[in-house]
Amino acid sequence: MTVLGDVGSRNTDTPVQGVVIRFAGDSGDGMQLTGTNFTQATALYGHDLATFPDFPAEIRAPAGATFGVSAYQIYFGSDDVTTAGDELDVLVVMNPAALVTNLQDLVEGGLIIADSGAFTAKNLTKAGYEANPLEDESLDGYRVIDIDVTKQVLEAVKPFGLSKKNSIRCKNMWTLGLIMWLFDRDRTETINGLNRKFAAKPAMAEANIAAINAGHAYGETAELPAGVEVYKIPKADLPAGVYRNVNGTEALAWGLLAGGQLADLDILFASYPITPATALLHALSNHKEFDVMTFQAEDEIAAVCAAIGASFAGTLGVTSSSGPGISLKGEAISLCSAVELPLVVVNTQRGGPSTGLPTKTEQSDLNQALFGRHADASMPVIAAATPADCFDIAIEAVRLATKYMTPVIVLSDGYLANASEPWNLPDFHQYEPFPVNYHADAEGFTPAKRDPLTLARVWAKPGTAGLEHRIGGIERDSETGDICYEPANHQKMTDIRKAKIDGIAGDIPAQQVILGNPGGKLALVGWGSTFGPIHGAVRRASEQGRDVSHIHVRYMWPLPANLGELLASYERVLIPEMNTGQFVNLVRSQYLIDAKGLNKVSGRPFKISEIEQAIESELERCP
Amino acid sequence: MFGLKADWSLDVHERYFTMDDYAGAEPRWCTGCGDLGILTAVHRVCRDAQVEPENTVAVSGIGCSSRLPHYMKTYGFHGLHGRALPVACGIKSRRPDLDIWVATGDGDCFSIGGGHWIHSLRYNMDLTLLIFDNGIYGLTKKQTSPTTPQGFHTNTHVTGALLPPLNPLTVTLGVSNVSFVAQTVDWNAPLLYEIINAAHQHKGTSFVRIVQRCPMYMEQLNQEMQDDPSRMLLLTHDKGVQVDDAVVRMFENHQEHDPSDMAAARAIAQDDSLIPLGVLYHDPDAQRYDELTNVGLNMPMQERVQGLNAALDKFAI
């Protein structure tokens, strides 16, 4: 095997600001676990980071198959990290299938760490290799460390008397140990975690710890190829504070809990399993300390209906799904708009239509959120930009739902749900409580009474004497709330429902320009999880003197009151989104602005470089 | 003196509710509709239980039956076709203090709401579930329902319903953790009252199928049933409902049936030669999901803080 020195873009003599690593292996190789442990250690080290777990829909595809490759990517460094990185500096592959499916993303001269023990004739054939790439010249443009990890692991865990199968399962920890050596990570927390995880099986804990330590020791002592040495990357200059590493799902769960506290409401979180939304149900399933109750309903429709029932009962109903499940909930969401009860609906979007790409990301449910229900049933739609932003967006959803007595749709996506970043725990005292005021006065009460300012219907909680009332899906009299089929009343009620939601535009912050000037040549307008790549690209372009700004919309409906005017102040508007052009259509129809779309639907997030190129070609078109 | 006990005291309610206190808007059901008798029975049961109207919630789906909440002066939610049960489950989960009625029909419960029917029975939350089964879609005008008799002419099966009807009793009795299954007819007021009352007193989901008249679309069929009590089988037992001898004498077929005997209940339900009336099955000890999920709420502050810190300090491994 030929190993080359410093031929690539990475020269260890120059200080490295950031590194992108991808761990790839069989679904059963524990790559997600390796990645999350490395991420924790990296966060503790003090690097800024972003991660991108990318795994197949199958739980355990046949070993060695290309379609069963599970990967976990992390970009960490001293920079302000905005994405998990375009190209890989280090690729860790546990078998030939992982190599063949990921090599194209490795930079020229990048480092490959391969478990040569898994490069068997059978696995090579499954991956479509005619010859072993570790033994021919095909990897000459890269630096390669090939180690028979299986052999090393079996040796390391021999004293603990595990079965061969369980011994081999420690491979991921051995690899983790080596990578931790390479990047100077502290193993303490991972070791503590293993002791906790295997508290009932001390032999497993000891074996896994021995594997990590052996991998680490291998790095220290073995003769590694030239140019492979411990990377020293300066710590990131993050603001002081208490940090936790969160993915969007966890932050969203915390946000819902926090929203419940601020509104002084108990929550019923009713949901049904669907990838990638289910993790939110997992995250909330064990939080009785916040009086949150979860209900795994028999189907999507039951879940949303139970949530609406909980809201009718005077608590807060929350439901969650991905696009196909949201379709099933559609009828009930419109009902909730009709009966005017609070409801939070979280859509963790995935590639579609139908089952589509359930473990991959997309932003193609915006139209569904805005328009995808029967009748005129307008409701607020808000979208989280980053994993940590999911926290604030969830709180905002609770505020809008309870203040305006309306369903609120929260858009997340598969990328946000699984990607993690350091989250500076906010000072919760800075959040203004918005306690719910239930209607209490029986004098002149009707369920159709409204707040004259917000137009929100009153919330009269069962158990309150004198406020007994009936509500339902049949059109309600605007004065009494009783069933009413009168033409003029339906016109009036439809107008009121629309005015109520439109009015929210006056209760949300004006649209800010995140980077760049208000007005100029080119605005890149994003929403949702495209934040990272757009921000990274606009920052690089600005540093090169380009007149380009980044605007990121979180309030998808109603839109911020100043957005139209702001966008009109740019010569060109480019809207990157992971769909065929849904937000760009909204912007065009709302503001009659000639906005252009940059669209990608591959199931993977944008690369910074893709957006940079689009910026260049847009600027070329500027007069 | 005069036989009055020294410790005699009158149990005076602070508030006493009459049937009017439960009666909402004037019903808009057809003259002769079985729904009217069911509504009256519900008002009576509420009055006799003296449940505060403000702590009572009537939940329904869509259809003739599902107008019931509007005719109650309690809290009420008239939701989606087939979805009364999940709404009721949502309410009950967070508000176990409320007394919840669910009104649904044969199309609403057995057809579009079929999934919820099965699963709600298993959850066994404390709900009184009344199925107004007239064997036809009424509000949408005479379409075949799951319980329409085979051969009966409808607008969707103009030459007669093709298949034998679904048997709601065998399906219900086949669900694990089911806790209360009864059947009655709308036109026997004393029996209707006793069965709804027993259902209301049961803690758990009490399933009551009410074989019910539709004077618009099923008149002849209902009349035949009404005129021929020999088609009925009255179930009697100490553990079932107790009705006057006069009511018992109206039925020529009686059977002593212990409602704790599931095998016997299933046998009775399976035999479609007679329409069983009474309590088929009753298990007061079946587990209730609403009780189980409420365990552990309202922790003391110290435990809450501990939980918060533990969750935040969790390291993903």
PDB file of N, CA, C and O in Angstrom, chain A residues 377-409:
ATOM      1  N   ALA A 377     -58.426  28.182   5.875  1.00  0.00           N
ATOM      2  CA  ALA A 377     -58.029  27.872   7.250  1.00  0.00           C
ATOM      3  C   ALA A 377     -56.592  28.339   7.435  1.00  0.00           C
ATOM      4  O   ALA A 377     -55.665  27.550   7.549  1.00  0.00           O
ATOM      5  N   SER A 378     -56.454  29.657   7.466  1.00  0.00           N
ATOM      6  CA  SER A 378     -55.133  30.265   7.596  1.00  0.00           C
ATOM      7  C   SER A 378     -54.643  30.115   9.027  1.00  0.00           C
ATOM      8  O   SER A 378     -55.429  30.172   9.968  1.00  0.00           O
ATOM      9  N   MET A 379     -53.353  29.912   9.165  1.00  0.00           N
ATOM     10  CA  MET A 379     -52.782  29.789  10.516  1.00  0.00           C
ATOM     11  C   MET A 379     -51.301  30.146  10.479  1.00  0.00           C
ATOM     12  O   MET A 379     -50.671  30.081   9.417  1.00  0.00           O
ATOM     13  N   PRO A 380     -50.744  30.545  11.620  1.00  0.00           N
ATOM     14  CA  PRO A 380     -49.330  30.898  11.625  1.00  0.00           C
ATOM     15  C   PRO A 380     -48.445  29.693  11.303  1.00  0.00           C
ATOM     16  O   PRO A 380     -48.728  28.575  11.753  1.00  0.00           O
ATOM     17  N   VAL A 381     -47.407  29.957  10.530  1.00  0.00           N
ATOM     18  CA  VAL A 381     -46.415  28.930  10.196  1.00  0.00           C
ATOM     19  C   VAL A 381     -45.048  29.528  10.510  1.00  0.00           C
ATOM     20  O   VAL A 381     -44.720  30.600  10.007  1.00  0.00           O
ATOM     21  N   ILE A 382     -44.302  28.871  11.381  1.00  0.00           N
ATOM     22  CA  ILE A 382     -42.978  29.395  11.711  1.00  0.00           C
ATOM     23  C   ILE A 382     -41.946  28.287  11.519  1.00  0.00           C
ATOM     24  O   ILE A 382     -42.248  27.104  11.668  1.00  0.00           O
ATOM     25  N   ALA A 383     -40.732  28.699  11.162  1.00  0.00           N
ATOM     26  CA  ALA A 383     -39.713  27.719  10.783  1.00  0.00           C
ATOM     27  C   ALA A 383     -38.419  27.985  11.551  1.00  0.00           C
ATOM     28  O   ALA A 383     -37.954  29.128  11.611  1.00  0.00           O
ATOM     29  N   ALA A 384     -37.848  26.935  12.108  1.00  0.00           N
ATOM     30  CA  ALA A 384     -36.593  27.053  12.855  1.00  0.00           C
ATOM     31  C   ALA A 384     -35.420  27.044  11.888  1.00  0.00           C
ATOM     32  O   ALA A 384     -35.430  26.325  10.885  1.00  0.00           O
ATOM     33  N   ALA A 385     -34.401  27.855  12.198  1.00  0.00           N
ATOM     34  CA  ALA A 385     -33.263  28.016  11.297  1.00  0.00           C
ATOM     35  C   ALA A 385     -32.094  27.104  11.648  1.00  0.00           C
ATOM     36  O   ALA A 385     -31.361  26.656  10.775  1.00  0.00           O
ATOM     37  N   THR A 386     -31.905  26.856  12.918  1.00  0.00           N
ATOM     38  CA  THR A 386     -30.764  26.049  13.367  1.00  0.00           C
ATOM     39  C   THR A 386     -31.251  25.122  14.478  1.00  0.00           C
ATOM     40  O   THR A 386     -32.323  25.343  15.037  1.00  0.00           O
ATOM     41  N   PRO A 387     -30.437  24.100  14.818  1.00  0.00           N
ATOM     42  CA  PRO A 387     -30.860  23.232  15.920  1.00  0.00           C
ATOM     43  C   PRO A 387     -31.197  24.017  17.187  1.00  0.00           C
ATOM     44  O   PRO A 387     -32.243  23.793  17.799  1.00  0.00           O
ATOM     45  N   ALA A 388     -30.341  24.972  17.569  1.00  0.00           N
ATOM     46  CA  ALA A 388     -30.609  25.718  18.799  1.00  0.00           C
ATOM     47  C   ALA A 388     -31.816  26.629  18.653  1.00  0.00           C
ATOM     48  O   ALA A 388     -32.548  26.865  19.613  1.00  0.00           O
ATOM     49  N   ASP A 389     -32.058  27.119  17.439  1.00  0.00           N
ATOM     50  CA  ASP A 389     -33.201  28.008  17.206  1.00  0.00           C
ATOM     51  C   ASP A 389     -34.525  27.278  17.421  1.00  0.00           C
ATOM     52  O   ASP A 389     -35.564  27.906  17.661  1.00  0.00           O
ATOM     53  N   CYS A 390     -34.497  25.960  17.335  1.00  0.00           N
ATOM     54  CA  CYS A 390     -35.721  25.188  17.572  1.00  0.00           C
ATOM     55  C   CYS A 390     -36.313  25.510  18.944  1.00  0.00           C
ATOM     56  O   CYS A 390     -37.526  25.481  19.127  1.00  0.00           O
ATOM     57  N   PHE A 391     -35.444  25.826  19.891  1.00  0.00           N
ATOM     58  CA  PHE A 391     -35.913  26.159  21.245  1.00  0.00           C
ATOM     59  C   PHE A 391     -36.801  27.401  21.215  1.00  0.00           C
ATOM     60  O   PHE A 391     -37.944  27.390  21.691  1.00  0.00           O
ATOM     61  N   ASP A 392     -36.286  28.472  20.626  1.00  0.00           N
ATOM     62  CA  ASP A 392     -37.052  29.724  20.595  1.00  0.00           C
ATOM     63  C   ASP A 392     -38.306  29.605  19.738  1.00  0.00           C
ATOM     64  O   ASP A 392     -39.337  30.183  20.055  1.00  0.00           O
ATOM     65  N   ILE A 393     -38.179  28.878  18.643  1.00  0.00           N
ATOM     66  CA  ILE A 393     -39.329  28.738  17.749  1.00  0.00           C
ATOM     67  C   ILE A 393     -40.467  27.976  18.450  1.00  0.00           C
ATOM     68  O   ILE A 393     -41.640  28.301  18.311  1.00  0.00           O
ATOM     69  N   ALA A 394     -40.101  26.971  19.238  1.00  0.00           N
ATOM     70  CA  ALA A 394     -41.139  26.212  19.957  1.00  0.00           C
ATOM     71  C   ALA A 394     -41.839  27.108  20.967  1.00  0.00           C
ATOM     72  O   ALA A 394     -43.067  27.055  21.115  1.00  0.00           O
ATOM     73  N   ILE A 395     -41.074  27.933  21.667  1.00  0.00           N
ATOM     74  CA  ILE A 395     -41.693  28.852  22.630  1.00  0.00           C
ATOM     75  C   ILE A 395     -42.636  29.809  21.894  1.00  0.00           C
ATOM     76  O   ILE A 395     -43.760  30.061  22.328  1.00  0.00           O
ATOM     77  N   GLU A 396     -42.169  30.310  20.756  1.00  0.00           N
ATOM     78  CA  GLU A 396     -42.991  31.248  19.990  1.00  0.00           C
ATOM     79  C   GLU A 396     -44.282  30.575  19.506  1.00  0.00           C
ATOM     80  O   GLU A 396     -45.349  31.211  19.477  1.00  0.00           O
ATOM     81  N   ALA A 397     -44.192  29.313  19.161  1.00  0.00           N
ATOM     82  CA  ALA A 397     -45.396  28.587  18.723  1.00  0.00           C
ATOM     83  C   ALA A 397     -46.416  28.525  19.854  1.00  0.00           C
ATOM     84  O   ALA A 397     -47.615  28.735  19.638  1.00  0.00           O
ATOM     85  N   VAL A 398     -45.938  28.262  21.069  1.00  0.00           N
ATOM     86  CA  VAL A 398     -46.863  28.192  22.207  1.00  0.00           C
ATOM     87  C   VAL A 398     -47.472  29.575  22.460  1.00  0.00           C
ATOM     88  O   VAL A 398     -48.673  29.714  22.715  1.00  0.00           O
ATOM     89  N   ARG A 399     -46.644  30.608  22.355  1.00  0.00           N
ATOM     90  CA  ARG A 399     -47.157  31.965  22.593  1.00  0.00           C
ATOM     91  C   ARG A 399     -48.249  32.321  21.586  1.00  0.00           C
ATOM     92  O   ARG A 399     -49.339  32.763  21.958  1.00  0.00           O
ATOM     93  N   LEU A 400     -47.974  32.094  20.307  1.00  0.00           N
ATOM     94  CA  LEU A 400     -48.952  32.467  19.282  1.00  0.00           C
ATOM     95  C   LEU A 400     -50.215  31.624  19.394  1.00  0.00           C
ATOM     96  O   LEU A 400     -51.328  32.124  19.259  1.00  0.00           O
ATOM     97  N   ALA A 401     -50.051  30.340  19.660  1.00  0.00           N
ATOM     98  CA  ALA A 401     -51.215  29.442  19.728  1.00  0.00           C
ATOM     99  C   ALA A 401     -52.157  29.851  20.847  1.00  0.00           C
ATOM    100  O   ALA A 401     -53.380  29.860  20.674  1.00  0.00           O
ATOM    101  N   THR A 402     -51.590  30.201  21.999  1.00  0.00           N
ATOM    102  CA  THR A 402     -52.443  30.509  23.145  1.00  0.00           C
ATOM    103  C   THR A 402     -52.953  31.944  23.075  1.00  0.00           C
ATOM    104  O   THR A 402     -54.083  32.226  23.457  1.00  0.00           O
ATOM    105  N   LYS A 403     -52.146  32.855  22.567  1.00  0.00           N
ATOM    106  CA  LYS A 403     -52.589  34.253  22.514  1.00  0.00           C
ATOM    107  C   LYS A 403     -53.680  34.441  21.465  1.00  0.00           C
ATOM    108  O   LYS A 403     -54.588  35.237  21.644  1.00  0.00           O
ATOM    109  N   TYR A 404     -53.554  33.706  20.358  1.00  0.00           N
ATOM    110  CA  TYR A 404     -54.491  33.902  19.247  1.00  0.00           C
ATOM    111  C   TYR A 404     -55.486  32.751  19.096  1.00  0.00           C
ATOM    112  O   TYR A 404     -56.266  32.764  18.155  1.00  0.00           O
ATOM    113  N   MET A 405     -55.458  31.806  19.998  1.00  0.00           N
ATOM    114  CA  MET A 405     -56.386  30.673  19.942  1.00  0.00           C
ATOM    115  C   MET A 405     -56.425  30.086  18.525  1.00  0.00           C
ATOM    116  O   MET A 405     -57.443  30.084  17.829  1.00  0.00           O
ATOM    117  N   THR A 406     -55.292  29.565  18.127  1.00  0.00           N
ATOM    118  CA  THR A 406     -55.166  29.063  16.753  1.00  0.00           C
ATOM    119  C   THR A 406     -54.168  27.917  16.716  1.00  0.00           C
ATOM    120  O   THR A 406     -53.248  27.874  17.536  1.00  0.00           O
ATOM    121  N   PRO A 407     -54.327  27.009  15.771  1.00  0.00           N
ATOM    122  CA  PRO A 407     -53.229  26.085  15.521  1.00  0.00           C
ATOM    123  C   PRO A 407     -52.025  26.839  14.962  1.00  0.00           C
ATOM    124  O   PRO A 407     -52.207  27.826  14.236  1.00  0.00           O
ATOM    125  N   VAL A 408     -50.849  26.404  15.318  1.00  0.00           N
ATOM    126  CA  VAL A 408     -49.616  26.986  14.792  1.00  0.00           C
ATOM    127  C   VAL A 408     -48.779  25.839  14.241  1.00  0.00           C
ATOM    128  O   VAL A 408     -48.623  24.812  14.911  1.00  0.00           O
ATOM    129  N   ILE A 409     -48.273  26.007  13.043  1.00  0.00           N
ATOM    130  CA  ILE A 409     -47.436  24.958  12.453  1.00  0.00           C
ATOM    131  C   ILE A 409     -45.967  25.340  12.593  1.00  0.00           C
ATOM    132  O   ILE A 409     -45.573  26.455  12.232  1.00  0.00           O
TER     133      ILE A 409
END
